[in-house]
């Protein structure tokens, strides 16, 4: 006999919640969770294996709790004059965001974002007992500085999460929105740049705004552009005092010696790890053009995925693609589906399968 959730003394504020649940299915073409579907290059893989085989003899000891070498490597990778005392890292940017919520959220506090946005924000906020509140976007999921600032002023949140570019819509966010939101709140402002490397290379990152803004943090991940989703490595840049706040809530030794070694080795080959980004952007743009030609309404995207509208019955289309071995995502926005750009072959397989259904 097994119990159900309702039988357990669960926290009242967690009752009725559903866990993060992108379906995991072993289909030949998996374009559902915005992974980088290109495997990491062989020589980088060898470098990572060598690094892990060196440290594995020392795993009887706890790892460097301060992951000093890794923080230095991230500071170097990010540039913008950042130093290692401005860097934090954790097991995926999900955990980085969770640390922020634990330090600055919690019961009685409000976390705010502009929907539709990344589905984990609400779960992470509510996981710490904070309230999750959602503001509105304008046409085509865009956000203006005036509108964002006015909504934040009204809501008075403790943490604002700005996803740049936004998941699940792919929408760019201009830096004047970040500046206006920062000025409209006394709380924390987080710019989640998980997909930043897929944005046009001449665009300024929110990292350029960190100077003089101690309540601002910019988070990144190795999961997407670095093709490192399975290794679980995310990081952020902020004022050193902000980093100290995160030290209060992290578990001791939260980044394993294996994770630190793997991430460091991968960062040593950053150029090679990122080599596929431009190719993925080519596939994304091809997907955009073909979706349009097929009569769908793709949203402009600075990420490695596209949300497309004009889908009469998203669940039926999702299932029909599934039946052809192509896994994409129904994120629950009426009339839309979301698909990641894959390799050239995977992208073709998706577009052909979709075309075979008729628009
Ligand atoms: N932020 C955004 C906007 C995302 O889409 C994702 C993953 N889908 C994450 C953060 C978390 O990624 P990870 O934990 O793998 O770094």
Short mmCIF file of C-alpha atoms and ligand atoms in Angstrom, two decimals:
data_model
loop_
_atom_site.label_atom_id
_atom_site.label_comp_id
_atom_site.label_asym_id
_atom_site.label_seq_id
_atom_site.Cartn_x
_atom_site.Cartn_y
_atom_site.Cartn_z
CA UNK A 1 0.00 0.00 0.00
CA UNK A 2 1.36 3.42 -0.88
CA UNK A 3 0.31 6.81 0.43
CA UNK A 4 -0.70 9.76 -1.73
CA UNK A 5 0.58 13.31 -1.29
CA UNK A 6 -2.64 14.28 0.44
CA UNK A 7 -1.89 11.76 3.22
CA UNK A 8 1.40 13.44 4.12
CA UNK A 9 1.90 16.48 6.37
CA UNK A 10 3.07 18.57 3.40
CA UNK A 11 3.55 22.34 3.84
CA UNK A 12 0.20 24.03 3.18
CA UNK A 13 1.76 26.36 0.60
CA UNK A 14 3.00 23.41 -1.47
CA UNK A 15 -0.40 21.70 -1.66
CA UNK A 16 -1.81 21.59 -5.20
CA UNK A 17 1.53 22.42 -6.85
CA UNK A 18 2.83 20.30 -9.72
CA UNK A 19 6.55 19.60 -10.17
CA UNK A 20 8.59 20.74 -13.17
CA UNK A 21 7.69 18.16 -15.76
CA UNK A 22 9.01 18.44 -19.29
CA UNK A 23 8.38 14.92 -20.62
CA UNK A 24 11.57 12.88 -21.02
CA UNK A 25 11.10 10.37 -23.84
CA UNK A 26 13.78 8.50 -25.80
CA UNK A 27 12.77 9.79 -29.23
CA UNK A 28 15.30 10.06 -32.09
CA UNK A 29 14.81 13.83 -32.41
CA UNK A 30 14.53 15.52 -28.99
CA UNK A 31 14.02 19.28 -29.38
CA UNK A 32 11.94 19.91 -26.26
CA UNK A 33 14.13 21.35 -23.49
CA UNK A 34 16.39 23.77 -25.36
CA UNK A 35 19.47 21.62 -25.01
CA UNK A 36 22.44 21.99 -27.30
CA UNK A 37 22.04 18.76 -29.27
CA UNK A 38 25.62 18.84 -30.55
CA UNK A 39 27.89 16.54 -28.56
CA UNK A 40 31.02 18.15 -27.10
CA UNK A 41 34.12 17.85 -29.33
CA UNK A 42 36.31 14.76 -28.78
CA UNK A 43 39.44 16.60 -27.68
CA UNK A 44 37.46 18.60 -25.11
CA UNK A 45 35.90 15.38 -23.86
CA UNK A 46 39.41 13.90 -23.46
CA UNK A 47 40.55 16.99 -21.56
CA UNK A 48 37.59 16.67 -19.19
CA UNK A 49 38.22 12.96 -18.63
CA UNK A 50 41.90 13.67 -17.88
CA UNK A 51 40.95 16.38 -15.39
CA UNK A 52 38.46 14.12 -13.64
CA UNK A 53 40.87 11.18 -13.52
CA UNK A 54 43.41 13.44 -11.81
CA UNK A 55 41.08 14.61 -9.03
CA UNK A 56 39.21 11.34 -8.56
CA UNK A 57 41.99 10.03 -6.28
CA UNK A 58 41.23 12.88 -3.89
CA UNK A 59 37.49 12.42 -3.57
CA UNK A 60 37.97 11.07 -0.06
CA UNK A 61 38.37 14.79 0.79
CA UNK A 62 35.69 17.46 0.45
CA UNK A 63 36.17 19.73 -2.57
CA UNK A 64 37.24 23.38 -2.45
CA UNK A 65 34.15 24.89 -0.84
CA UNK A 66 34.92 28.22 -2.51
CA UNK A 67 35.55 26.68 -5.97
CA UNK A 68 38.21 29.36 -6.32
CA UNK A 69 39.78 28.21 -9.57
CA UNK A 70 36.37 27.89 -11.20
CA UNK A 71 35.31 31.38 -10.07
CA UNK A 72 38.52 32.76 -11.57
CA UNK A 73 37.84 30.92 -14.84
CA UNK A 74 34.28 32.29 -15.04
CA UNK A 75 35.50 35.83 -14.33
CA UNK A 76 37.99 35.47 -17.18
CA UNK A 77 35.37 33.99 -19.53
CA UNK A 78 32.83 36.75 -18.80
CA UNK A 79 35.34 39.58 -19.13
CA UNK A 80 33.93 43.08 -18.48
CA UNK A 81 36.65 43.58 -15.85
CA UNK A 82 34.95 41.16 -13.46
CA UNK A 83 36.97 39.60 -10.64
CA UNK A 84 36.46 36.22 -8.97
CA UNK A 85 34.89 37.76 -5.84
CA UNK A 86 32.00 38.85 -8.09
CA UNK A 87 31.30 35.31 -9.29
CA UNK A 88 29.07 32.56 -7.93
CA UNK A 89 28.35 29.10 -9.33
CA UNK A 90 26.12 26.14 -8.56
CA UNK A 91 24.63 22.97 -9.99
CA UNK A 92 22.88 24.61 -12.93
CA UNK A 93 21.55 28.15 -13.02
CA UNK A 94 18.41 26.70 -11.44
CA UNK A 95 20.41 26.25 -8.24
CA UNK A 96 21.99 29.68 -8.64
CA UNK A 97 18.45 31.14 -8.82
CA UNK A 98 17.39 29.02 -5.86
CA UNK A 99 20.25 30.47 -3.79
CA UNK A 100 19.04 33.97 -4.69
CA UNK A 101 15.49 33.10 -3.60
CA UNK A 102 16.73 31.53 -0.38
CA UNK A 103 18.80 34.59 0.45
CA UNK A 104 16.40 37.33 -0.64
CA UNK A 105 13.01 35.60 -0.94
CA UNK A 106 11.27 33.34 1.56
CA UNK A 107 8.01 33.67 3.49
CA UNK A 108 6.32 37.07 3.35
CA UNK A 109 8.33 38.16 0.31
CA UNK A 110 7.37 38.47 -3.34
CA UNK A 111 9.22 37.34 -6.44
CA UNK A 112 8.11 38.99 -9.67
CA UNK A 113 8.47 38.22 -13.36
CA UNK A 114 6.78 39.07 -16.65
CA UNK A 115 4.78 36.19 -18.09
CA UNK A 116 4.93 34.06 -20.00
CA UNK A 117 8.41 33.36 -18.69
CA UNK A 118 10.59 30.49 -17.45
CA UNK A 119 8.34 28.06 -15.58
CA UNK A 120 10.88 27.32 -12.84
CA UNK A 121 10.78 30.89 -11.49
CA UNK A 122 7.42 30.32 -9.79
CA UNK A 123 8.41 26.91 -8.49
CA UNK A 124 11.70 28.19 -7.08
CA UNK A 125 10.02 31.19 -5.47
CA UNK A 126 7.24 29.14 -3.91
CA UNK A 127 9.73 26.49 -2.83
CA UNK A 128 11.21 29.06 -0.45
CA UNK A 129 7.74 30.12 0.76
CA UNK A 130 7.74 33.36 -1.25
CA UNK A 131 4.79 34.58 -3.32
CA UNK A 132 5.22 34.45 -7.10
CA UNK A 133 3.56 37.37 -8.91
CA UNK A 134 3.41 37.80 -12.66
CA UNK A 135 3.32 41.05 -14.63
CA UNK A 136 2.25 41.53 -18.23
CA UNK A 137 4.08 41.88 -21.51
CA UNK A 138 2.96 43.87 -24.54
CA UNK A 139 2.39 42.75 -28.13
CA UNK A 140 4.55 39.82 -29.25
CA UNK A 141 5.70 39.25 -25.66
CA UNK A 142 7.82 42.41 -25.66
CA UNK A 143 8.46 44.57 -22.62
CA UNK A 144 9.06 48.31 -22.59
CA UNK A 145 10.98 50.18 -19.90
CA UNK A 146 7.93 52.32 -19.04
CA UNK A 147 5.55 49.40 -18.67
CA UNK A 148 8.00 47.19 -16.76
CA UNK A 149 8.97 49.97 -14.34
CA UNK A 150 5.36 50.98 -13.72
CA UNK A 151 4.33 47.39 -12.98
CA UNK A 152 7.29 46.84 -10.65
CA UNK A 153 6.62 50.13 -8.82
CA UNK A 154 3.04 48.99 -8.29
CA UNK A 155 3.87 45.42 -7.19
CA UNK A 156 6.78 46.35 -4.86
CA UNK A 157 8.44 42.93 -5.18
CA UNK A 158 11.54 41.83 -3.27
CA UNK A 159 13.06 40.09 -6.30
CA UNK A 160 12.47 40.78 -10.00
CA UNK A 161 13.50 38.12 -12.50
CA UNK A 162 14.12 39.40 -16.03
CA UNK A 163 14.75 36.62 -18.53
CA UNK A 164 16.96 37.97 -21.32
CA UNK A 165 16.26 36.69 -23.91
CA UNK A 166 13.02 35.26 -22.57
CA UNK A 167 12.11 31.60 -22.29
CA UNK A 168 9.69 30.29 -23.64
CA UNK A 169 9.15 33.09 -26.16
CA UNK A 170 12.75 33.84 -27.29
CA UNK A 171 12.04 37.58 -26.97
CA UNK A 172 14.99 39.98 -26.57
CA UNK A 173 15.00 42.41 -23.64
CA UNK A 174 16.68 45.77 -24.05
CA UNK A 175 18.97 47.08 -21.35
CA UNK A 176 16.84 50.17 -20.75
CA UNK A 177 14.24 47.80 -19.25
CA UNK A 178 16.82 46.49 -16.78
CA UNK A 179 17.88 50.04 -15.84
CA UNK A 180 14.29 51.22 -15.42
CA UNK A 181 13.29 48.19 -13.33
CA UNK A 182 16.37 48.60 -11.12
CA UNK A 183 15.42 52.21 -10.46
CA UNK A 184 11.80 51.23 -9.78
CA UNK A 185 12.57 48.87 -6.89
CA UNK A 186 14.66 48.63 -3.73
CA UNK A 187 14.74 44.87 -4.23
CA UNK A 188 16.98 42.47 -6.08
CA UNK A 189 16.98 42.45 -9.88
CA UNK A 190 18.19 39.31 -11.64
CA UNK A 191 18.83 39.20 -15.36
CA UNK A 192 18.77 35.56 -16.45
CA UNK A 193 21.00 35.35 -19.51
CA UNK A 194 20.80 31.56 -19.88
CA UNK A 195 20.63 31.89 -23.68
CA UNK A 196 22.87 34.93 -24.06
CA UNK A 197 25.45 33.36 -26.38
CA UNK A 198 22.73 32.84 -29.03
CA UNK A 199 21.92 36.57 -29.15
CA UNK A 200 23.51 38.77 -31.85
CA UNK A 201 27.17 39.15 -30.85
CA UNK A 202 27.14 42.94 -31.10
CA UNK A 203 24.49 43.34 -28.38
CA UNK A 204 25.52 44.52 -24.88
CA UNK A 205 24.94 42.08 -22.02
CA UNK A 206 23.46 43.19 -18.69
CA UNK A 207 26.97 42.56 -17.33
CA UNK A 208 27.72 46.09 -18.57
CA UNK A 209 25.24 47.43 -15.98
CA UNK A 210 26.72 45.76 -12.88
CA UNK A 211 29.05 48.61 -11.92
CA UNK A 212 27.37 50.74 -9.25
CA UNK A 213 24.30 48.47 -8.99
CA UNK A 214 24.84 46.20 -5.96
CA UNK A 215 21.28 44.81 -6.12
CA UNK A 216 21.73 43.56 -9.71
CA UNK A 217 22.85 40.03 -10.64
CA UNK A 218 23.36 38.47 -14.07
CA UNK A 219 23.04 34.70 -14.26
CA UNK A 220 24.34 32.41 -16.98
CA UNK A 221 24.57 28.68 -17.58
CA UNK A 222 26.89 26.20 -19.27
CA UNK A 223 23.83 24.08 -20.14
CA UNK A 224 22.94 25.69 -23.45
CA UNK A 225 25.74 27.28 -25.46
CA UNK A 226 28.41 25.14 -23.76
CA UNK A 227 26.51 21.89 -24.44
CA UNK A 228 26.95 20.99 -20.76
CA UNK A 229 23.37 20.43 -19.56
CA UNK A 230 24.15 17.02 -18.08
CA UNK A 231 27.07 18.35 -16.03
CA UNK A 232 24.86 20.88 -14.19
CA UNK A 233 26.86 24.10 -14.04
CA UNK A 234 25.37 27.59 -13.78
CA UNK A 235 26.96 30.82 -12.56
CA UNK A 236 26.33 34.49 -11.93
CA UNK A 237 28.08 37.82 -11.62
CA UNK A 238 27.18 40.46 -9.04
CA UNK A 239 28.65 42.69 -6.36
CA UNK A 240 30.92 40.85 -3.86
CA UNK A 241 28.40 41.59 -1.07
CA UNK A 242 25.69 39.88 -3.12
CA UNK A 243 27.95 36.81 -3.42
CA UNK A 244 28.43 36.85 0.37
CA UNK A 245 24.65 36.68 0.79
CA UNK A 246 24.56 33.50 -1.31
CA UNK A 247 27.24 31.91 0.90
CA UNK A 248 24.71 32.06 3.76
CA UNK A 249 22.31 29.66 2.07
CA UNK A 250 24.39 27.27 -0.05
CA UNK A 251 25.07 23.79 1.23
CA UNK A 252 28.70 23.34 2.18
CA UNK A 253 30.64 21.81 -0.73
CA UNK A 254 27.64 22.13 -3.03
CA UNK A 255 29.83 21.91 -6.14
CA UNK A 256 31.45 18.47 -6.26
CA UNK A 257 35.13 18.06 -7.09
CA UNK A 258 34.03 16.24 -10.25
CA UNK A 259 31.78 19.11 -11.34
CA UNK A 260 34.49 21.68 -10.64
CA UNK A 261 37.11 19.71 -12.58
CA UNK A 262 34.77 19.13 -15.53
CA UNK A 263 33.68 22.76 -15.73
CA UNK A 264 37.24 24.06 -15.46
CA UNK A 265 38.45 21.74 -18.21
CA UNK A 266 35.52 22.75 -20.43
CA UNK A 267 36.20 26.46 -19.84
CA UNK A 268 39.81 25.98 -20.94
CA UNK A 269 38.30 25.05 -24.32
CA UNK A 270 35.64 27.77 -24.32
CA UNK A 271 36.15 28.64 -27.99
CA UNK A 272 35.73 25.05 -29.09
CA UNK A 273 32.79 24.48 -26.75
CA UNK A 274 31.08 27.51 -28.24
CA UNK A 275 31.91 26.64 -31.83
CA UNK A 276 28.47 25.22 -32.48
CA UNK A 277 26.59 28.34 -31.34
CA UNK A 278 26.74 30.05 -34.73
CA UNK A 279 25.65 26.85 -36.50
CA UNK A 280 22.67 26.56 -34.12
CA UNK A 281 21.76 30.17 -34.84
CA UNK A 282 21.78 29.33 -38.57
CA UNK A 283 19.37 26.44 -37.88
CA UNK A 284 17.17 28.67 -35.71
CA UNK A 285 16.90 31.25 -38.47
CA UNK A 286 16.18 28.55 -41.06
CA UNK A 287 13.48 27.18 -38.77
CA UNK A 288 11.98 30.67 -38.40
CA UNK A 289 11.83 31.19 -42.18
CA UNK A 290 10.37 27.73 -42.86
CA UNK A 291 7.78 28.02 -40.08
CA UNK A 292 6.66 31.29 -41.62
CA UNK A 293 6.53 29.71 -45.08
CA UNK A 294 4.41 26.89 -43.67
CA UNK A 295 1.90 29.47 -42.44
CA UNK A 296 2.81 29.48 -38.73
CA UNK A 297 3.64 32.59 -36.70
CA UNK A 298 7.11 32.21 -35.18
CA UNK A 299 8.17 34.73 -32.52
CA UNK A 300 11.45 36.55 -33.14
CA UNK A 301 14.09 34.73 -31.09
CA UNK A 302 17.55 35.50 -29.70
CA UNK A 303 17.78 32.01 -28.20
CA UNK A 304 18.31 28.46 -29.50
CA UNK A 305 14.56 27.84 -29.74
CA UNK A 306 11.42 29.25 -31.33
CA UNK A 307 7.89 29.64 -30.02
CA UNK A 308 5.48 29.48 -32.94
CA UNK A 309 1.81 30.44 -33.01
CA UNK A 310 -0.93 29.62 -35.47
CA UNK A 311 -1.23 26.06 -34.17
CA UNK A 312 -4.94 25.16 -34.15
CA UNK A 313 -4.63 22.23 -31.77
CA UNK A 314 -1.20 22.26 -30.06
CA UNK A 315 -1.75 18.96 -28.25
CA UNK A 316 -2.72 17.16 -31.48
CA UNK A 317 0.25 18.63 -33.38
CA UNK A 318 2.59 17.76 -30.49
CA UNK A 319 1.31 14.16 -30.55
CA UNK A 320 1.51 13.86 -34.34
CA UNK A 321 5.16 14.98 -34.23
CA UNK A 322 5.81 12.62 -31.32
CA UNK A 323 4.41 9.77 -33.40
CA UNK A 324 6.98 10.66 -36.08
CA UNK A 325 9.81 10.51 -33.54
CA UNK A 326 10.10 14.28 -32.97
CA UNK A 327 9.76 15.58 -29.41
CA UNK A 328 8.98 19.29 -28.98
CA UNK A 329 7.22 21.18 -26.17
CA UNK A 330 3.74 22.43 -25.46
CA UNK A 331 4.40 25.12 -22.87
CA UNK A 332 0.70 25.82 -22.43
CA UNK A 333 0.43 29.13 -24.31
CA UNK A 334 -2.77 28.74 -26.36
CA UNK A 335 -2.22 28.18 -30.07
CA UNK A 336 1.55 27.72 -29.75
CA UNK A 337 4.32 25.15 -29.53
CA UNK A 338 8.02 25.59 -28.76
CA UNK A 339 10.89 23.85 -30.53
CA UNK A 340 14.66 23.95 -30.02
CA UNK A 341 17.01 24.36 -32.97
CA UNK A 342 18.94 21.13 -33.35
CA UNK A 343 21.64 19.94 -35.68
CA UNK A 344 20.94 20.51 -39.37
CA UNK A 345 19.56 16.94 -39.65
CA UNK A 346 17.34 17.24 -36.56
CA UNK A 347 16.02 20.61 -37.65
CA UNK A 348 15.22 19.17 -41.08
CA UNK A 349 13.50 16.17 -39.47
CA UNK A 350 11.30 18.50 -37.43
CA UNK A 351 10.46 20.78 -40.36
CA UNK A 352 9.68 17.84 -42.64
CA UNK A 353 7.50 16.19 -40.03
CA UNK A 354 5.63 19.44 -39.42
CA UNK A 355 5.20 20.07 -43.15
CA UNK A 356 3.77 16.57 -43.56
CA UNK A 357 0.96 17.50 -41.15
CA UNK A 358 -0.19 20.48 -43.21
CA UNK A 359 -0.56 23.88 -41.51
N1 LIG B 1 17.01 29.95 -17.02
C1 LIG B 1 16.32 29.72 -18.14
C2 LIG B 1 15.67 30.87 -18.81
C3 LIG B 1 16.21 28.43 -18.66
O1 LIG B 1 15.50 28.22 -19.77
C4 LIG B 1 16.85 27.36 -17.99
C5 LIG B 1 16.77 25.94 -18.47
N2 LIG B 1 15.81 25.59 -19.34
C6 LIG B 1 17.55 27.66 -16.82
C7 LIG B 1 17.61 28.95 -16.37
C8 LIG B 1 18.18 26.59 -16.01
O2 LIG B 1 19.19 25.92 -16.66
P1 LIG B 1 20.28 25.11 -15.90
O3 LIG B 1 19.79 24.81 -14.51
O4 LIG B 1 20.46 23.87 -16.72
O5 LIG B 1 21.49 25.98 -15.88
#
